[in-house]
Coordinates of C-alpha atoms in Angstrom, one line a residue:
Chain Q
M1 CA 9.6 75.3 -41.1
H2 CA 10.3 72.0 -42.9
G3 CA 11.7 72.7 -46.4
I4 CA 9.1 70.4 -47.9
V5 CA 6.3 72.9 -47.1
N6 CA 8.3 75.7 -48.8
R7 CA 9.2 73.5 -51.7
S8 CA 5.6 72.6 -52.2
L9 CA 4.7 76.3 -52.1
Q10 CA 7.3 77.0 -54.7
S11 CA 6.0 74.1 -56.9
F12 CA 2.4 75.5 -56.5
L13 CA 3.4 79.1 -57.5
T14 CA 5.7 77.9 -60.3
D15 CA 3.1 75.4 -61.8
T16 CA 0.3 77.9 -61.5
Y17 CA 1.9 81.3 -62.3
G18 CA 5.1 80.4 -64.1
R19 CA 8.8 80.3 -63.2
E20 CA 9.3 84.0 -63.7
V21 CA 6.6 85.0 -61.3
W22 CA 8.0 82.6 -58.7
V23 CA 11.5 84.0 -59.1
E24 CA 10.1 87.5 -58.5
I25 CA 8.2 86.4 -55.5
A26 CA 11.3 84.6 -54.0
R27 CA 13.3 87.9 -54.6
D28 CA 10.5 90.1 -53.1
A29 CA 10.3 87.7 -50.1
G30 CA 14.1 88.1 -49.6
I31 CA 14.6 84.4 -48.9
G32 CA 18.0 84.5 -50.5
V33 CA 17.5 81.6 -52.9
T34 CA 15.4 81.0 -56.0
D35 CA 15.0 77.3 -55.3
V36 CA 14.0 75.9 -52.0
E37 CA 15.3 72.5 -51.0
P38 CA 12.7 70.0 -49.6
F39 CA 15.1 68.5 -47.1
L40 CA 16.7 71.6 -45.7
D41 CA 15.4 73.5 -42.7
Y42 CA 14.4 77.1 -43.2
A43 CA 13.7 79.8 -40.7
H44 CA 10.0 80.0 -39.6
R45 CA 9.8 83.4 -41.3
V46 CA 10.4 82.0 -44.8
T47 CA 6.9 80.6 -45.3
P48 CA 5.0 83.8 -44.2
D49 CA 7.5 85.9 -46.2
I50 CA 6.8 83.9 -49.4
L51 CA 3.0 84.1 -48.8
A52 CA 3.2 87.9 -48.2
A53 CA 5.3 88.4 -51.3
A54 CA 3.0 86.2 -53.3
A55 CA -0.1 88.0 -52.1
A56 CA 1.4 91.4 -53.1
R57 CA 2.7 90.2 -56.4
L58 CA -0.6 88.3 -57.4
S59 CA -3.0 90.9 -55.8
K60 CA -4.8 88.1 -53.9
S61 CA -5.3 87.6 -50.2
Q62 CA -3.1 85.1 -48.5
T63 CA -6.2 83.1 -47.6
V64 CA -7.1 82.6 -51.2
I65 CA -3.6 81.7 -52.1
L66 CA -3.5 79.1 -49.3
E67 CA -6.8 77.6 -50.4
D68 CA -5.6 77.4 -54.0
F69 CA -2.4 75.8 -52.6
G70 CA -4.4 73.2 -50.8
T71 CA -6.4 72.4 -53.9
Y72 CA -3.2 72.2 -55.9
L73 CA -1.7 69.7 -53.4
V74 CA -4.5 67.2 -54.2
S75 CA -5.4 67.9 -57.8
H76 CA -2.2 68.8 -59.7
P77 CA -0.5 66.0 -61.6
N78 CA 2.8 66.9 -60.1
M79 CA 1.5 66.2 -56.7
H80 CA 0.0 62.8 -57.5
R81 CA 2.1 61.1 -54.8
L82 CA 0.8 63.3 -52.1
R83 CA -2.8 62.7 -53.3
R84 CA -2.2 59.0 -53.1
L85 CA -0.8 59.2 -49.6
L86 CA -4.0 61.1 -48.6
R87 CA -6.2 58.5 -50.3
F88 CA -4.7 55.9 -48.0
G89 CA -6.9 57.6 -45.4
G90 CA -10.0 55.6 -46.4
D91 CA -12.1 54.1 -49.1
G92 CA -14.7 56.9 -49.1
F93 CA -14.8 60.6 -48.2
V94 CA -16.3 60.0 -44.8
D95 CA -13.6 57.5 -44.0
F96 CA -11.1 60.0 -45.2
L97 CA -12.6 62.7 -42.9
H98 CA -12.2 60.3 -39.9
S99 CA -8.6 59.6 -40.9
L100 CA -7.8 63.3 -40.4
N101 CA -7.5 62.4 -36.7
D102 CA -4.5 60.2 -37.6
L103 CA -3.0 62.7 -40.1
H104 CA -0.5 64.0 -37.6
D105 CA 0.8 60.6 -36.6
R106 CA 0.7 59.3 -40.1
S107 CA 2.7 62.2 -41.5
R108 CA 5.2 61.7 -38.7
L109 CA 5.7 58.1 -39.9
A110 CA 6.8 59.5 -43.2
L111 CA 8.6 62.6 -42.1
P112 CA 9.3 62.7 -38.4
D113 CA 10.2 66.4 -38.3
L114 CA 7.2 67.7 -40.4
D115 CA 5.0 69.8 -38.2
V116 CA 1.5 68.8 -39.3
P117 CA -1.1 70.1 -36.9
R118 CA -3.2 67.7 -34.8
L119 CA -6.7 67.7 -36.3
D120 CA -9.7 66.7 -34.3
L121 CA -12.7 65.6 -36.3
H122 CA -16.1 64.7 -34.7
Q123 CA -19.4 63.7 -36.2
V124 CA -22.0 66.2 -34.9
G125 CA -25.0 64.9 -36.7
E126 CA -26.2 63.0 -39.8
G127 CA -23.7 63.9 -42.5
R128 CA -22.3 66.8 -40.4
Y129 CA -18.8 66.9 -39.0
R130 CA -16.8 69.4 -37.1
L131 CA -13.0 69.8 -37.6
R132 CA -11.0 71.6 -34.9
M133 CA -7.3 72.6 -34.9
G134 CA -5.2 74.6 -32.5
A135 CA -4.9 78.4 -33.1
S136 CA -1.1 78.1 -33.4
H137 CA -1.6 76.6 -36.8
A138 CA -3.9 79.3 -38.2
L139 CA -1.8 79.3 -41.4
Y140 CA -3.0 75.7 -42.1
V141 CA -6.7 76.5 -41.9
P142 CA -7.3 77.8 -45.4
L143 CA -4.8 75.3 -46.7
A144 CA -6.8 72.5 -45.0
M145 CA -10.0 73.8 -46.5
G146 CA -8.5 73.7 -50.0
V147 CA -7.3 70.2 -49.4
L148 CA -10.7 69.1 -48.0
R149 CA -12.6 70.5 -50.9
A150 CA -10.3 68.9 -53.4
M151 CA -10.4 65.6 -51.6
A152 CA -14.2 65.7 -51.7
D153 CA -14.0 66.1 -55.5
D154 CA -11.4 63.4 -55.7
Y155 CA -13.8 61.0 -53.9
G156 CA -16.8 62.2 -55.9
A157 CA -18.5 63.5 -52.8
L158 CA -20.6 66.6 -52.4
A159 CA -19.5 68.5 -49.3
F160 CA -19.8 72.1 -48.0
L161 CA -17.4 73.7 -45.7
D162 CA -18.5 76.6 -43.5
A163 CA -16.2 79.6 -43.0
P164 CA -13.8 78.9 -40.1
E165 CA -14.8 80.2 -36.7
I166 CA -12.9 80.7 -33.5
A167 CA -14.3 78.5 -30.7
E168 CA -14.6 79.6 -27.1
D169 CA -11.3 77.8 -26.2
G170 CA -9.4 79.6 -29.0
D171 CA -9.4 76.6 -31.3
I172 CA -10.3 77.1 -34.9
R173 CA -13.4 75.2 -36.0
V174 CA -14.7 74.3 -39.4
D175 CA -18.1 72.7 -39.9
I176 CA -18.4 70.3 -42.8
A177 CA -21.7 69.0 -44.3
V178 CA -21.4 65.9 -46.5
L179 CA -24.5 66.0 -48.7
S180 CA -23.6 63.0 -50.9
T181 CA -20.8 60.5 -50.9
S182 CA -21.4 59.5 -54.5
F183 CA -22.2 62.7 -56.2
A184 CA -19.7 62.1 -59.0
P185 CA -17.4 59.3 -60.0
S186 CA -14.4 58.9 -57.7
R187 CA -11.0 59.4 -59.2
G188 CA -9.4 56.0 -59.2
F189 CA -7.2 54.7 -56.4
D190 CA -5.6 51.2 -56.3
L191 CA -2.9 49.8 -54.1
S192 CA -0.3 49.7 -56.8
L193 CA 2.7 51.8 -56.1
R194 CA 3.5 53.6 -59.4
R195 CA 7.2 54.0 -59.7
V196 CA 7.9 57.3 -61.4
Chain H
M1 CA -20.5 26.5 -40.3
K2 CA -22.3 29.3 -42.2
G3 CA -22.3 31.6 -39.2
C4 CA -18.7 30.7 -38.5
D5 CA -17.7 31.5 -42.2
A6 CA -19.4 34.9 -41.9
T7 CA -17.5 35.7 -38.7
L8 CA -14.2 34.7 -40.2
D9 CA -14.9 36.5 -43.5
L10 CA -15.2 39.7 -41.4
L11 CA -12.2 39.1 -39.1
L12 CA -9.9 37.2 -41.5
P13 CA -10.9 38.2 -45.1
L14 CA -7.8 36.3 -46.4
H15 CA -8.6 32.8 -45.0
A16 CA -9.6 29.4 -46.3
R17 CA -11.6 26.7 -44.4
L18 CA -10.5 23.2 -45.0
D19 CA -12.4 20.0 -44.5
A20 CA -11.2 16.7 -43.0
A21 CA -9.7 15.7 -46.4
G22 CA -7.8 18.9 -46.6
R23 CA -10.0 20.4 -49.3
V24 CA -10.9 24.1 -49.5
V25 CA -14.6 24.3 -48.7
H26 CA -14.8 28.1 -48.2
A27 CA -12.6 31.1 -49.1
G28 CA -12.7 34.5 -47.4
P29 CA -13.7 37.5 -49.7
A30 CA -10.2 38.9 -50.0
L31 CA -8.8 35.4 -50.8
R32 CA -11.5 35.0 -53.5
R33 CA -10.5 38.3 -55.0
L34 CA -6.8 37.6 -54.8
A35 CA -7.3 34.1 -56.4
G36 CA -9.2 35.6 -59.3
D37 CA -9.7 32.9 -62.0
R38 CA -8.0 30.2 -60.0
A39 CA -10.3 27.5 -58.7
L40 CA -10.0 27.0 -55.0
I41 CA -13.3 25.5 -53.7
D42 CA -13.4 21.7 -53.5
R43 CA -9.7 21.5 -54.4
P44 CA -7.2 20.0 -52.0
A45 CA -5.3 22.9 -50.4
T46 CA -2.0 21.1 -51.3
C47 CA -3.1 21.4 -55.0
A48 CA -4.4 25.0 -54.9
F49 CA -1.3 26.1 -53.1
R50 CA 2.4 25.2 -53.4
L51 CA 4.0 25.0 -50.0
H52 CA 7.6 26.3 -49.8
R53 CA 7.8 26.0 -46.0
P54 CA 7.7 23.3 -44.7
P55 CA 8.8 21.6 -47.9
D56 CA 7.5 18.4 -49.4
V57 CA 3.9 18.8 -48.1
A58 CA 1.8 16.7 -50.5
T59 CA -1.0 15.2 -48.5
A60 CA -3.7 16.5 -46.2
A61 CA -2.1 14.6 -43.3
E62 CA 1.2 16.3 -43.9
L63 CA -0.5 19.7 -44.2
F64 CA -2.3 19.2 -40.9
D65 CA 1.0 18.2 -39.3
A66 CA 2.2 21.7 -40.1
A67 CA -0.6 23.3 -38.1
G68 CA 0.6 26.0 -35.8
Q69 CA 3.9 26.4 -37.7
P70 CA 4.8 29.4 -39.9
L71 CA 3.9 28.5 -43.5
R72 CA 5.3 30.0 -46.8
L73 CA 3.2 29.3 -49.8
S74 CA 2.0 30.6 -53.1
F75 CA -0.7 29.9 -55.6
A76 CA 0.0 26.7 -57.6
E77 CA -1.4 28.3 -60.8
G78 CA -0.9 31.6 -62.5
V79 CA 1.3 34.3 -61.0
P80 CA 2.8 32.8 -57.9
V81 CA 1.7 35.3 -55.3
Q82 CA 3.9 35.0 -52.3
L83 CA 1.9 34.3 -49.1
S84 CA 2.6 33.5 -45.5
G85 CA 0.2 31.4 -43.6
L86 CA -0.9 29.8 -40.4
L87 CA -3.1 26.7 -40.1
A88 CA -5.2 26.1 -37.0
L89 CA -7.0 22.7 -36.7
R90 CA -10.7 23.0 -36.1
G91 CA -13.0 20.0 -35.8
E92 CA -12.0 17.5 -38.4
G93 CA -10.5 20.1 -40.7
G94 CA -8.8 23.5 -40.2
I95 CA -8.7 27.2 -40.8
L96 CA -5.8 28.5 -43.0
N97 CA -5.2 32.2 -42.6
L98 CA -3.0 34.0 -45.1
A99 CA -1.2 37.2 -45.4
L100 CA 0.6 38.8 -48.4
G101 CA 4.3 38.5 -48.5
L102 CA 6.3 41.7 -48.3
S103 CA 7.3 41.6 -51.9
E104 CA 3.7 41.7 -52.9
L105 CA 2.9 44.9 -51.1
E106 CA 4.2 47.3 -53.7
N107 CA 1.8 46.1 -56.3
L108 CA -1.4 45.0 -54.7
G109 CA -3.5 46.8 -57.3
R110 CA -2.6 44.3 -60.0
Y111 CA -4.5 41.7 -58.0
G112 CA -7.5 44.1 -57.8
M113 CA -7.0 44.4 -54.1
T114 CA -8.3 47.6 -52.4
C115 CA -8.3 49.0 -48.9
T116 CA -11.6 47.3 -48.2
D117 CA -10.1 43.9 -48.7
F118 CA -8.2 44.3 -45.5
A119 CA -9.7 44.3 -42.1
P120 CA -9.2 47.6 -40.3
T121 CA -7.1 45.8 -37.7
D122 CA -4.7 44.5 -40.4
M123 CA -1.7 46.8 -40.9
T124 CA -1.1 45.8 -44.5
V125 CA -2.6 49.0 -45.9
D126 CA -0.5 51.0 -43.5
M127 CA 2.6 49.1 -44.6
V128 CA 1.7 50.0 -48.2
Y129 CA 1.3 53.6 -47.2
L130 CA 4.7 53.6 -45.5
I131 CA 6.4 51.9 -48.5
E132 CA 4.9 54.5 -50.8
A133 CA 5.8 57.5 -48.5
N134 CA 9.3 56.1 -48.1
S135 CA 9.7 55.7 -51.8
A136 CA 8.6 59.3 -52.5
I137 CA 10.9 60.6 -49.9
M138 CA 13.9 58.6 -51.1
D139 CA 13.3 59.9 -54.7
E140 CA 13.3 63.5 -53.3
A141 CA 16.5 62.8 -51.4
R142 CA 18.2 61.3 -54.4
Q143 CA 17.3 64.4 -56.4
L144 CA 18.7 66.6 -53.6
I145 CA 21.9 64.7 -53.7
T146 CA 22.1 65.1 -57.5
R147 CA 21.6 68.8 -57.1
L148 CA 24.2 69.1 -54.3
Q149 CA 26.7 67.2 -56.4
A150 CA 26.1 69.6 -59.3
A151 CA 26.5 72.5 -57.0
Q152 CA 29.7 71.2 -55.6
A153 CA 31.1 70.7 -59.1
A154 CA 30.1 74.2 -60.0
A155 CA 31.7 75.6 -56.8
E156 CA 34.9 73.7 -57.6
E157 CA 34.7 75.1 -61.1
R158 CA 34.5 78.6 -59.7
A159 CA 37.1 78.1 -56.9
L160 CA 39.8 80.6 -56.9
T161 CA 42.2 79.0 -54.4
D162 CA 44.9 76.5 -55.0
T163 CA 44.0 73.8 -52.5
L164 CA 47.6 72.6 -51.8
T165 CA 49.1 75.9 -50.9
G166 CA 46.1 78.2 -50.2
L167 CA 47.5 80.7 -52.7
K168 CA 45.4 82.0 -55.6
N169 CA 45.0 79.7 -58.5
R170 CA 45.3 80.3 -62.2
R171 CA 41.7 81.3 -62.6
A172 CA 42.1 83.9 -59.8
L173 CA 45.2 85.3 -61.4
D174 CA 43.3 85.6 -64.8
H175 CA 40.5 87.5 -63.1
L176 CA 43.0 89.7 -61.3
L177 CA 45.1 90.5 -64.4
A178 CA 42.0 91.3 -66.5
G179 CA 41.0 93.8 -63.8
R180 CA 44.5 95.4 -63.5
V181 CA 44.7 95.7 -67.3
L182 CA 41.3 97.5 -67.3
D183 CA 42.1 100.0 -64.5
G184 CA 45.4 101.0 -66.0
R185 CA 47.5 101.1 -62.8
S186 CA 51.1 100.0 -63.2
F187 CA 52.2 96.7 -61.8
A188 CA 54.9 94.1 -62.3
L189 CA 54.3 90.5 -63.1
T190 CA 56.9 88.0 -62.0
Q191 CA 57.0 84.3 -62.9
I192 CA 58.8 82.0 -60.5
D193 CA 59.9 78.5 -61.4
L194 CA 61.6 76.3 -58.9
D195 CA 65.0 74.8 -59.7
L196 CA 65.8 71.2 -58.7
F197 CA 62.2 70.6 -57.6
K198 CA 61.9 67.6 -59.8
E199 CA 64.8 66.0 -58.0
V200 CA 63.1 66.4 -54.7
N201 CA 60.0 64.8 -56.1
D202 CA 61.9 62.0 -57.7
T203 CA 64.2 61.1 -54.8
L204 CA 62.0 61.9 -51.7
G205 CA 58.5 61.3 -53.1
H206 CA 55.4 63.4 -53.7
A207 CA 54.8 64.0 -50.0
A208 CA 58.2 65.8 -49.8
G209 CA 57.4 67.7 -53.0
D210 CA 54.0 68.9 -51.5
H211 CA 55.8 70.0 -48.4
V212 CA 58.4 71.9 -50.4
L213 CA 55.6 73.6 -52.4
Q214 CA 53.7 74.6 -49.2
T215 CA 56.9 75.9 -47.6
V216 CA 57.9 77.9 -50.7
A217 CA 54.3 79.3 -51.0
R218 CA 54.5 80.5 -47.4
R219 CA 58.0 82.0 -47.9
I220 CA 56.9 83.9 -51.1
Q221 CA 53.9 85.2 -49.3
E222 CA 56.1 86.4 -46.4
T223 CA 58.6 88.1 -48.7
V224 CA 56.4 90.1 -51.0
R225 CA 54.7 93.3 -49.7
E226 CA 51.3 93.4 -48.2
G227 CA 48.8 93.9 -51.1
D228 CA 50.8 91.9 -53.6
H229 CA 49.2 88.8 -55.1
V230 CA 50.7 85.4 -55.2
A231 CA 49.3 82.5 -57.3
R232 CA 50.4 79.0 -58.1
I233 CA 49.6 78.4 -61.7
G234 CA 51.2 75.0 -62.3
G235 CA 53.2 72.2 -60.6
D236 CA 56.1 74.3 -59.4
E237 CA 55.3 77.6 -61.1
F238 CA 54.3 80.7 -59.2
V239 CA 53.3 84.2 -60.3
V240 CA 53.5 87.3 -58.2
L241 CA 51.6 90.5 -59.2
F242 CA 53.4 93.5 -57.6
E243 CA 50.9 96.3 -57.2
G244 CA 51.9 99.9 -58.1
I245 CA 55.5 99.1 -59.2
S246 CA 57.0 100.8 -62.3
E247 CA 60.8 100.6 -61.4
R248 CA 62.9 97.6 -62.3
A249 CA 65.1 98.2 -59.2
E250 CA 62.2 97.8 -56.9
V251 CA 61.2 94.4 -58.3
D252 CA 64.8 93.3 -58.5
G253 CA 65.3 93.8 -54.8
I254 CA 62.3 91.7 -53.8
A255 CA 63.2 89.1 -56.4
R256 CA 66.7 88.6 -54.9
R257 CA 65.2 88.3 -51.4
L258 CA 62.8 85.7 -52.9
I259 CA 65.6 83.6 -54.3
A260 CA 67.5 83.7 -51.0
R261 CA 64.4 82.7 -49.0
I262 CA 63.6 79.9 -51.4
E263 CA 67.2 78.6 -51.2
D264 CA 67.0 78.2 -47.4
P265 CA 67.1 74.4 -46.9
I266 CA 63.7 72.8 -46.2
V267 CA 63.7 69.8 -43.9
F268 CA 61.1 67.1 -44.5
R269 CA 61.1 64.0 -42.2
G270 CA 64.7 64.4 -41.4
E271 CA 65.8 64.9 -45.0
T272 CA 67.1 68.3 -46.2
C273 CA 65.8 69.5 -49.5
R274 CA 67.8 72.1 -51.3
I275 CA 66.1 74.0 -54.2
S276 CA 66.4 77.3 -55.8
A277 CA 64.3 79.5 -58.1
S278 CA 64.5 81.3 -61.4
L279 CA 62.4 84.4 -61.9
G280 CA 61.3 86.5 -64.9
T281 CA 59.5 89.8 -64.7
T282 CA 57.7 92.1 -67.1
L283 CA 56.4 95.6 -66.2
S284 CA 52.9 96.7 -67.3
Q285 CA 54.3 100.2 -68.0
T286 CA 56.2 99.0 -71.0
Y287 CA 53.0 98.2 -72.9
A288 CA 50.8 100.7 -74.7
S289 CA 47.8 98.4 -74.1
P290 CA 48.8 95.5 -71.9
E291 CA 47.1 92.2 -72.4
P292 CA 47.1 89.4 -69.8
A293 CA 48.1 86.6 -72.1
R294 CA 50.9 88.7 -73.6
L295 CA 52.2 89.8 -70.1
L296 CA 52.3 86.2 -68.9
A297 CA 54.1 85.0 -72.0
D298 CA 56.6 87.8 -71.7
A299 CA 57.3 87.1 -68.0
D300 CA 57.7 83.5 -69.0
A301 CA 60.2 84.5 -71.7
A302 CA 62.2 86.4 -69.1
L303 CA 62.1 83.4 -66.8
Y304 CA 63.3 81.2 -69.6
R305 CA 66.3 83.5 -70.0
S306 CA 67.1 83.3 -66.3
K307 CA 67.1 79.5 -66.5
G308 CA 69.2 79.6 -69.6
T309 CA 71.9 81.8 -67.9
G310 CA 72.4 79.5 -65.0
R311 CA 69.5 79.3 -62.6
A312 CA 68.8 81.3 -59.4
R313 CA 68.6 84.4 -61.5
H314 CA 66.1 87.1 -62.1
S315 CA 65.7 88.7 -65.6
F316 CA 63.4 91.3 -67.1
Y317 CA 61.6 91.0 -70.3
D318 CA 63.1 93.4 -72.8
G319 CA 61.3 92.9 -76.1
G320 CA 61.8 90.2 -78.7
P321 CA 59.9 87.0 -79.3
S322 CA 58.4 85.5 -76.2
A323 CA 56.8 82.4 -77.6
V324 CA 59.3 79.8 -76.3
P325 CA 58.8 76.3 -77.7
M326 CA 57.9 73.9 -75.0
F327 CA 60.7 71.4 -75.7
E328 CA 63.3 74.1 -75.1
R329 CA 61.6 75.0 -71.8
R330 CA 61.7 71.4 -70.7
R331 CA 65.4 71.0 -71.5
A332 CA 66.2 74.2 -69.7
G333 CA 64.1 73.4 -66.6

């Protein structure tokens, strides 16, 4: 797994629960280090091991942790750069939803070895969309739901996500209903690159 | 022309339409936003914009001559936003299409530009995305390098090996001595100082000196018993910790063999180097509560006595002051 995923997970757990809790989780997970490097490769086991240790330590399901993680990636100030990159997807929430089809290619432009799943978004009716992704990326489903909910807030849209279902072909399916695209003020986005 | 303007506004939001006199008669929506307070309409394009390439374009005729060529230009007033352009003649006038220069892409927001100012077929916003992604990744990479440099410095700080000879270094010896003193087992501590080493360095150079040190290190390691510890603690100063020794005779035998081995000529690039060694030993047994610093100082005092009595000798510490003033050491060495 690309280190940047594990590093973001570390940032999420540290910023949300404190450094001590993260260090305990890292120790419980047996990953051998207390700080993950974003540009080093880690064994595939590391991410599930961190998640399992976090779930045990925090008494939460992995699904809830992953959804919170997705929300964090969009809404936490420390992740403002990632949020900006996501906002390049479009000017409104519906444009953003359509841009999910490009997310895999777009993220490869930035980090060629980052394994972002291919997402497939179709409009299925007025304000209704269906998102599909391969079963091999099941881990990403609750994460994607957290990101989508937070992005809807970011755009000021009102959207509901149905619980994920497994389609006949084994793909995972999430239905999205966009009730309003201007429910609340959108958080700002301009094209100035803010150098930190 | 109205229908034409609407089409071009959609396809080329950053364009201007010029009349036969070279005046701007229409500006696309993105150009209007980019221009802000600057007046464009009814002004000659050569006044609204400053042309950098081709140079010296002042009249409409000169501008129309540049049709089809790559243009570099900027607004004549206010912040000189860098633009590239292409002019196509049309009817009596022309269509001037513009694009933002690369240097402008990092800060489009200050001109109030948003994603919707660019046609979906225009890759400008994707360029901005890439610049931003690249910048974020470079920042992370720089932080990683900083962390790696700190880790490397810390590792060097913790290193226990002398890089020239592969022997233990001073820090390793200190750790070892502290441990031996605590566990109370008897041992002998011998300091070795090379005689005539300075002459080798001075006459044959540092490469020869390094070769001599590496050779001596190997010979000491080969001569002591398995389980004994050899460290290099200074330029040509070595220390051996002999485990489990409480008899002078035992150390003395090894010390004599050490001197003999070190005196074997060392050949470096055809030159023969002849050196010797002076040794001084103290036995842990002779102390009620041995202390590392004291032991090292006493072994050093014994070594100093060997040097003082004519080199290539081995002496034991047998009480008395061990703090030898440095200038006497230097003179003796």
